[in-house]
Backbone as ProteinMPNN parsed JSONL, in Angstrom:
{"seq_chain_A": "MVKGASRIKLVTSAGVIAATVVKVDVANDLALLRTEGKFIRLPIATSRPVRLGNTVATVGFPNIGLQGFAPKLAKGEIAALSGAQDDPRYFQISVPVQPGNSGGALVDAHGNVVGVVSANSIQ", "coords_chain_A": {"N_chain_A": [[-77.082, 41.088, 7.772], [-73.661, 40.428, 7.716], [-70.675, 41.939, 8.482], [-68.057, 41.125, 10.23], [-69.406, 38.068, 10.036], [-68.054, 34.046, 10.371], [-68.358, 32.83, 8.362], [-71.314, 32.244, 5.939], [-73.684, 32.014, 4.497], [-75.643, 31.268, 1.232], [-78.694, 30.742, -0.071], [-80.211, 28.598, -3.266], [-81.425, 28.248, -4.75], [-79.949, 25.67, -6.497], [-79.682, 24.911, -4.152], [-78.255, 24.975, -0.805], [-75.211, 26.633, -0.689], [-71.611, 27.665, 0.129], [-69.914, 31.043, 1.149], [-68.04, 34.253, -0.03], [-67.378, 37.29, 2.161], [-65.878, 39.451, 0.194], [-65.904, 42.534, 0.138], [-66.884, 45.274, 2.58], [-69.161, 47.808, 2.854], [-70.067, 49.339, 4.652], [-71.576, 51.625, 5.115], [-72.966, 52.233, 3.534], [-74.516, 49.769, 3.991], [-74.484, 46.94, 2.316], [-72.307, 44.445, 0.973], [-70.033, 43.005, -0.534], [-70.019, 39.544, -2.197], [-68.116, 36.878, -2.737], [-68.238, 33.254, -4.662], [-68.353, 29.963, -5.698], [-69.37, 27.903, -8.282], [-71.764, 27.9, -11.312], [-74.181, 30.539, -12.628], [-75.972, 33.134, -14.198], [-75.532, 36.424, -14.83], [-76.644, 40.294, -14.154], [-77.219, 42.219, -16.241], [-75.635, 45.152, -15.378], [-76.222, 48.539, -15.714], [-75.524, 52.095, -16.119], [-77.357, 54.715, -14.593], [-77.483, 57.054, -15.301], [-79.591, 57.546, -18.368], [-81.691, 57.662, -16.377], [-85.248, 58.542, -16.013], [-87.844, 60.54, -14.721], [-90.593, 58.631, -13.475], [-89.7, 56.272, -15.284], [-90.489, 52.858, -15.617], [-89.412, 50.27, -13.131], [-88.565, 47.817, -11.481], [-88.528, 45.111, -8.952], [-86.606, 42.404, -7.225], [-86.747, 40.15, -4.214], [-86.548, 39.145, -1.31], [-88.029, 38.525, 0.349], [-88.742, 38.214, 4.514], [-89.134, 35.551, 4.323], [-89.97, 33.62, 6.602], [-92.384, 33.968, 6.712], [-93.391, 34.17, 3.873], [-92.23, 32.851, 2.101], [-88.503, 30.614, 0.94], [-89.711, 31.476, -2.222], [-88.429, 33.597, -4.88], [-89.84, 36.838, -4.889], [-91.202, 40.108, -7.294], [-91.135, 43.145, -7.752], [-93.301, 46.123, -9.207], [-93.08, 49.841, -10.447], [-92.19, 52.077, -10.124], [-90.337, 55.151, -11.285], [-89.998, 57.153, -8.993], [-89.453, 60.196, -7.947], [-85.994, 61.877, -8.509], [-84.607, 62.146, -6.907], [-83.666, 61.216, -3.756], [-84.539, 61.461, -0.379], [-84.047, 63.993, 0.9], [-83.339, 65.214, -0.825], [-81.014, 63.398, -1.367], [-78.434, 62.86, -4.308], [-77.949, 60.088, -4.151], [-80.063, 58.1, -4.549], [-82.578, 57.1, -5.535], [-86.737, 58.033, -5.947], [-88.78, 55.09, -5.503], [-91.692, 53.087, -6.56], [-92.192, 51.518, -5.615], [-93.55, 48.751, -3.571], [-91.999, 48.061, -1.236], [-89.839, 45.611, 1.233], [-88.5, 44.249, 4.07], [-85.504, 42.343, 3.211], [-85.736, 42.499, 1.134], [-84.348, 44.848, 0.665], [-80.64, 45.442, -0.24], [-81.523, 43.509, -3.097], [-81.671, 44.241, -6.676], [-82.925, 46.709, -7.845], [-84.814, 47.18, -11.334], [-84.307, 48.059, -15.124], [-87.24, 48.741, -17.323], [-86.086, 46.823, -19.079], [-84.498, 44.702, -18.184], [-81.774, 45.406, -17.001], [-79.562, 45.983, -14.652], [-79.767, 49.206, -12.029], [-79.689, 49.978, -9.975], [-79.121, 49.863, -6.531], [-81.418, 48.026, -4.266], [-82.534, 50.018, -0.775], [-82.928, 50.231, 2.747], [-82.867, 53.137, 3.151], [-83.629, 56.057, 5.909], [-83.981, 58.496, 7.468], [-82.728, 60.611, 9.64]], "CA_chain_A": [[-75.598, 41.114, 7.828], [-72.132, 40.402, 6.455], [-69.824, 42.155, 8.986], [-67.946, 39.617, 11.398], [-69.678, 37.197, 9.85], [-67.589, 33.75, 9.682], [-69.23, 31.502, 8.05], [-72.057, 32.816, 5.135], [-74.438, 30.953, 3.03], [-76.548, 31.221, 0.095], [-79.476, 29.237, -0.876], [-80.126, 29.062, -3.803], [-82.641, 27.173, -5.787], [-80.021, 24.786, -7.06], [-79.706, 24.425, -2.862], [-78.265, 26.567, -0.241], [-74.218, 27.265, -1.408], [-70.943, 28.802, 0.644], [-69.741, 32.035, -0.063], [-66.472, 34.812, 1.369], [-67.218, 38.335, 1.569], [-64.969, 39.887, -0.61], [-66.432, 43.866, 0.254], [-67.853, 46.55, 2.889], [-69.855, 49.398, 2.734], [-71.073, 49.466, 5.149], [-72.443, 53.383, 5.45], [-74.343, 51.526, 1.997], [-75.394, 48.211, 3.869], [-73.673, 46.412, 1.357], [-71.775, 43.252, 0.994], [-69.965, 41.666, -1.863], [-69.777, 37.653, -1.98], [-67.61, 35.4, -4.182], [-69.114, 31.743, -4.664], [-68.357, 29.042, -6.659], [-70.649, 28.07, -9.761], [-72.296, 29.277, -12.247], [-74.728, 31.698, -12.582], [-75.921, 34.044, -15.418], [-75.338, 37.55, -14.212], [-77.591, 40.687, -14.487], [-76.286, 43.689, -17.004], [-75.752, 45.982, -14.96], [-76.785, 50.178, -16.718], [-75.453, 53.296, -15.682], [-78.49, 54.706, -13.886], [-77.639, 58.392, -15.832], [-80.835, 57.493, -18.879], [-83.513, 56.472, -15.789], [-86.293, 59.446, -15.71], [-88.795, 60.843, -13.683], [-91.919, 57.646, -14.325], [-89.877, 54.991, -16.039], [-90.868, 51.536, -14.593], [-88.483, 49.31, -13.158], [-88.535, 46.38, -11.04], [-87.463, 44.566, -7.77], [-86.514, 40.941, -7.167], [-86.494, 40.656, -3.456], [-87.357, 37.161, -0.958], [-88.837, 39.857, 1.865], [-89.457, 37.477, 5.113], [-88.65, 34.718, 3.579], [-90.881, 33.289, 7.735], [-94.022, 34.451, 6.532], [-93.472, 34.552, 2.697], [-91.361, 31.372, 1.874], [-88.121, 31.077, -0.506], [-89.774, 31.897, -3.746], [-88.844, 35.3, -4.612], [-90.854, 38.344, -5.051], [-91.285, 40.469, -8.306], [-92.769, 43.907, -7.262], [-92.927, 47.2, -9.745], [-93.54, 50.514, -10.078], [-92.032, 53.583, -11.767], [-89.075, 56.334, -10.8], [-90.83, 58.342, -7.952], [-87.59, 61.307, -7.925], [-84.897, 60.987, -9.287], [-83.621, 62.064, -5.87], [-83.459, 60.685, -1.76], [-85.102, 62.27, 0.993], [-83.955, 65.394, 1.032], [-83.021, 65.774, -2.181], [-80.0, 63.317, -1.571], [-78.689, 62.735, -5.204], [-77.109, 59.042, -4.365], [-80.621, 57.725, -3.825], [-83.861, 57.762, -6.238], [-87.257, 56.832, -4.379], [-89.739, 54.471, -6.029], [-93.221, 53.336, -6.515], [-92.213, 49.493, -5.313], [-93.75, 48.632, -2.985], [-89.979, 47.038, -0.814], [-90.032, 45.079, 3.198], [-87.576, 44.114, 4.283], [-85.715, 41.58, 2.605], [-85.485, 43.93, -0.215], [-82.555, 45.638, 0.311], [-79.213, 44.446, -1.183], [-81.517, 43.039, -4.154], [-81.111, 44.307, -7.49], [-83.455, 47.766, -8.988], [-84.14, 47.282, -13.194], [-85.202, 49.621, -15.337], [-87.993, 47.886, -18.41], [-84.865, 46.33, -20.311], [-83.786, 44.113, -16.688], [-79.9, 46.365, -16.114], [-79.39, 46.687, -13.227], [-79.822, 50.813, -11.99], [-79.644, 50.627, -8.715], [-79.759, 48.675, -5.239], [-82.939, 48.671, -3.121], [-82.262, 49.632, 0.203], [-83.925, 51.052, 3.207], [-82.153, 55.094, 3.612], [-84.522, 56.458, 6.571], [-84.043, 60.119, 8.534], [-82.215, 60.248, 11.483]], "C_chain_A": [[-74.82, 40.639, 8.447], [-70.997, 40.714, 7.75], [-69.713, 40.979, 9.933], [-67.854, 38.272, 11.53], [-68.701, 35.97, 9.385], [-67.373, 32.611, 8.421], [-70.608, 32.065, 6.733], [-72.371, 32.135, 4.065], [-75.324, 31.529, 2.266], [-77.605, 30.691, 0.147], [-80.011, 30.261, -1.985], [-80.996, 28.218, -4.18], [-82.085, 25.486, -6.33], [-79.431, 24.192, -5.586], [-78.451, 24.989, -1.677], [-75.553, 26.307, -0.9], [-72.712, 28.052, -0.101], [-70.358, 29.609, 0.319], [-68.799, 33.014, 1.157], [-67.409, 36.573, 0.923], [-65.957, 39.877, 0.968], [-64.568, 41.84, 0.034], [-66.889, 44.712, 1.37], [-68.142, 47.187, 2.579], [-70.381, 49.433, 3.683], [-71.549, 50.965, 5.997], [-73.701, 52.999, 3.88], [-74.866, 50.534, 2.677], [-75.57, 47.397, 3.029], [-73.331, 45.68, 1.222], [-71.754, 42.914, -0.541], [-69.331, 41.027, -1.842], [-69.013, 37.335, -3.127], [-68.431, 33.897, -3.603], [-68.493, 31.029, -5.9], [-69.785, 29.04, -7.171], [-70.671, 28.721, -10.672], [-73.461, 29.385, -12.777], [-75.167, 32.296, -13.353], [-76.573, 35.654, -14.623], [-76.476, 38.595, -14.843], [-77.293, 41.362, -15.244], [-76.708, 44.642, -16.238], [-75.311, 47.239, -15.719], [-75.794, 50.694, -15.585], [-76.654, 53.908, -15.114], [-78.659, 55.758, -14.106], [-78.691, 57.949, -17.113], [-81.511, 57.949, -17.601], [-83.977, 58.147, -15.532], [-87.638, 58.597, -14.817], [-89.929, 59.467, -14.252], [-91.469, 56.861, -14.617], [-90.041, 53.907, -14.828], [-89.223, 51.227, -14.246], [-89.024, 48.621, -11.615], [-87.822, 46.169, -9.698], [-87.761, 43.122, -7.856], [-86.141, 40.726, -5.541], [-87.046, 38.877, -3.416], [-87.676, 38.359, 0.381], [-89.215, 38.68, 2.886], [-90.151, 36.575, 4.657], [-89.193, 33.686, 5.344], [-91.955, 32.934, 7.071], [-94.329, 33.793, 4.882], [-92.708, 33.342, 1.961], [-89.954, 31.507, 0.625], [-88.238, 31.741, -1.527], [-89.128, 32.609, -3.995], [-90.104, 35.824, -5.787], [-90.47, 39.385, -6.102], [-92.316, 41.397, -7.674], [-93.024, 45.033, -8.59], [-93.877, 48.326, -9.981], [-93.042, 51.871, -11.04], [-91.199, 54.844, -9.808], [-90.039, 57.699, -10.024], [-90.836, 59.907, -8.177], [-87.043, 60.537, -8.259], [-83.694, 61.567, -7.856], [-83.893, 61.523, -3.975], [-84.409, 61.031, -1.185], [-83.83, 64.382, 1.342], [-82.915, 65.777, 0.384], [-81.281, 64.596, -2.244], [-80.14, 62.826, -3.302], [-78.451, 61.365, -5.031], [-78.46, 58.276, -4.694], [-82.348, 58.145, -5.772], [-85.395, 57.404, -5.259], [-88.365, 56.313, -5.378], [-91.24, 54.121, -5.786], [-93.449, 52.333, -5.723], [-92.647, 49.546, -3.908], [-92.152, 47.121, -1.999], [-90.08, 47.061, 0.386], [-88.744, 44.595, 2.888], [-86.987, 42.845, 4.38], [-85.297, 42.148, 0.769], [-84.454, 43.331, -0.127], [-81.627, 44.827, 0.424], [-80.126, 43.448, -2.595], [-81.568, 44.621, -5.283], [-82.662, 45.236, -7.971], [-83.3, 47.428, -9.559], [-84.656, 47.121, -13.262], [-86.561, 47.971, -16.454], [-87.384, 46.456, -18.703], [-83.68, 45.416, -19.546], [-82.582, 44.086, -16.604], [-80.827, 46.857, -15.003], [-78.865, 48.054, -13.421], [-79.535, 51.14, -10.702], [-79.58, 49.057, -7.158], [-81.398, 49.138, -3.877], [-82.239, 48.599, -1.145], [-82.688, 50.768, 1.11], [-83.687, 52.04, 3.792], [-83.498, 55.736, 4.545], [-83.661, 57.931, 6.931], [-84.147, 59.642, 9.322], [-83.4, 61.659, 12.269]], "O_chain_A": [[-74.983, 40.344, 9.631], [-70.372, 39.708, 8.085], [-70.565, 40.189, 10.34], [-67.171, 37.511, 12.215], [-68.236, 36.161, 8.261], [-66.499, 31.921, 7.896], [-70.785, 33.004, 7.508], [-71.738, 31.76, 3.078], [-75.873, 32.5, 2.788], [-77.362, 29.608, 0.681], [-80.21, 31.475, -2.043], [-81.093, 27.23, -3.452], [-82.795, 24.502, -6.539], [-78.776, 23.151, -5.633], [-77.59, 25.591, -2.319], [-75.206, 25.423, -1.683], [-73.069, 29.069, 0.494], [-69.94, 29.483, -0.832], [-68.705, 32.883, 2.377], [-67.88, 36.914, -0.162], [-65.524, 40.911, 1.477], [-63.454, 42.306, 0.274], [-67.891, 45.168, 0.818], [-67.456, 47.637, 1.661], [-71.588, 49.624, 3.535], [-71.77, 51.172, 7.19], [-74.788, 53.434, 3.502], [-75.884, 50.124, 2.119], [-76.709, 46.984, 2.816], [-74.434, 45.134, 1.188], [-72.622, 42.682, -1.383], [-68.145, 41.237, -1.588], [-69.324, 37.542, -4.3], [-68.98, 33.621, -2.536], [-68.207, 31.605, -6.95], [-70.812, 29.646, -6.867], [-70.036, 29.722, -11.004], [-73.909, 28.433, -13.416], [-74.181, 32.065, -14.054], [-77.655, 35.88, -14.082], [-77.19, 38.206, -15.767], [-76.113, 41.211, -14.925], [-77.868, 45.052, -16.249], [-74.241, 47.214, -16.328], [-75.381, 50.114, -14.581], [-77.398, 52.95, -15.322], [-79.668, 56.232, -13.581], [-79.308, 57.95, -16.048], [-82.098, 58.993, -17.885], [-83.213, 58.922, -14.956], [-88.101, 57.503, -14.493], [-90.05, 59.351, -15.471], [-92.266, 55.925, -14.55], [-89.831, 54.01, -13.619], [-88.206, 51.675, -14.775], [-89.859, 49.132, -10.867], [-86.827, 46.792, -9.327], [-88.771, 42.627, -8.355], [-85.012, 41.181, -5.36], [-87.468, 38.016, -4.188], [-86.86, 38.599, 1.271], [-90.047, 37.929, 2.378], [-91.374, 36.549, 4.522], [-88.534, 32.65, 5.257], [-92.386, 31.797, 6.883], [-95.297, 33.065, 4.664], [-93.106, 33.285, 0.798], [-90.087, 32.213, -0.374], [-87.364, 32.495, -1.955], [-88.594, 32.737, -2.893], [-90.767, 35.481, -6.766], [-89.295, 39.724, -5.96], [-93.455, 41.178, -7.262], [-92.764, 44.235, -9.491], [-95.095, 48.191, -9.859], [-93.374, 52.378, -12.111], [-91.323, 55.081, -8.606], [-90.521, 58.752, -10.441], [-91.776, 60.647, -8.468], [-87.104, 59.315, -8.402], [-82.47, 61.455, -7.803], [-84.793, 62.117, -3.382], [-85.438, 60.754, -1.8], [-83.276, 65.332, 1.895], [-81.916, 66.411, 0.723], [-80.43, 64.931, -3.068], [-81.22, 62.501, -3.795], [-78.822, 60.924, -6.118], [-78.059, 57.37, -5.424], [-82.697, 59.047, -6.535], [-85.378, 56.762, -4.209], [-88.868, 57.174, -6.099], [-91.931, 54.733, -4.971], [-94.523, 52.109, -5.166], [-92.13, 50.343, -3.124], [-91.722, 45.983, -2.185], [-90.349, 48.118, 0.957], [-88.11, 44.542, 1.835], [-87.427, 42.059, 5.219], [-84.676, 41.974, -0.28], [-83.864, 42.292, -0.422], [-81.633, 43.74, 1.002], [-79.391, 42.631, -3.151], [-81.517, 45.773, -4.852], [-83.557, 44.534, -8.443], [-82.174, 46.938, -9.638], [-85.539, 46.525, -12.645], [-86.606, 46.756, -16.262], [-87.917, 45.349, -18.618], [-82.504, 45.293, -19.889], [-82.018, 43.061, -16.22], [-81.828, 47.481, -14.653], [-78.042, 48.398, -14.269], [-79.206, 52.253, -10.291], [-79.9, 47.873, -7.052], [-81.932, 49.998, -3.176], [-81.744, 47.668, -0.51], [-82.839, 51.924, 0.713], [-84.119, 52.161, 4.938], [-84.497, 55.932, 3.853], [-82.577, 58.124, 6.381], [-84.883, 58.8, 9.838], [-83.43, 61.831, 13.488]]}, "name": "protein", "num_of_chains": 1, "seq": "MVKGASRIKLVTSAGVIAATVVKVDVANDLALLRTEGKFIRLPIATSRPVRLGNTVATVGFPNIGLQGFAPKLAKGEIAALSGAQDDPRYFQISVPVQPGNSGGALVDAHGNVVGVVSANSIQ"}
């Protein structure tokens, strides 16, 4: 969580770097961060062409205390084109997701970002 944080640090393969919060989306538990440096960004694609059964993958850093700082890749499929209670803002995926994957990219078979991993639960 970054809301109200006075200092944010990102752990990268190049070391620890400082970041600042640009925007927070509380409803979706997301934050846009700004930092200095040279990075390779992933291409972002619209999610409209995503179809049931398409292969997708996540890269995240789940449970770094136990699993370490190396990124973890998980692959699966689009299991539903809508989320819980048919919410059209979400996909359901068969990718194993753990705490630490939230906020990470959901990418298609071509490496295009088609979504963001979140732990959406029904209350």
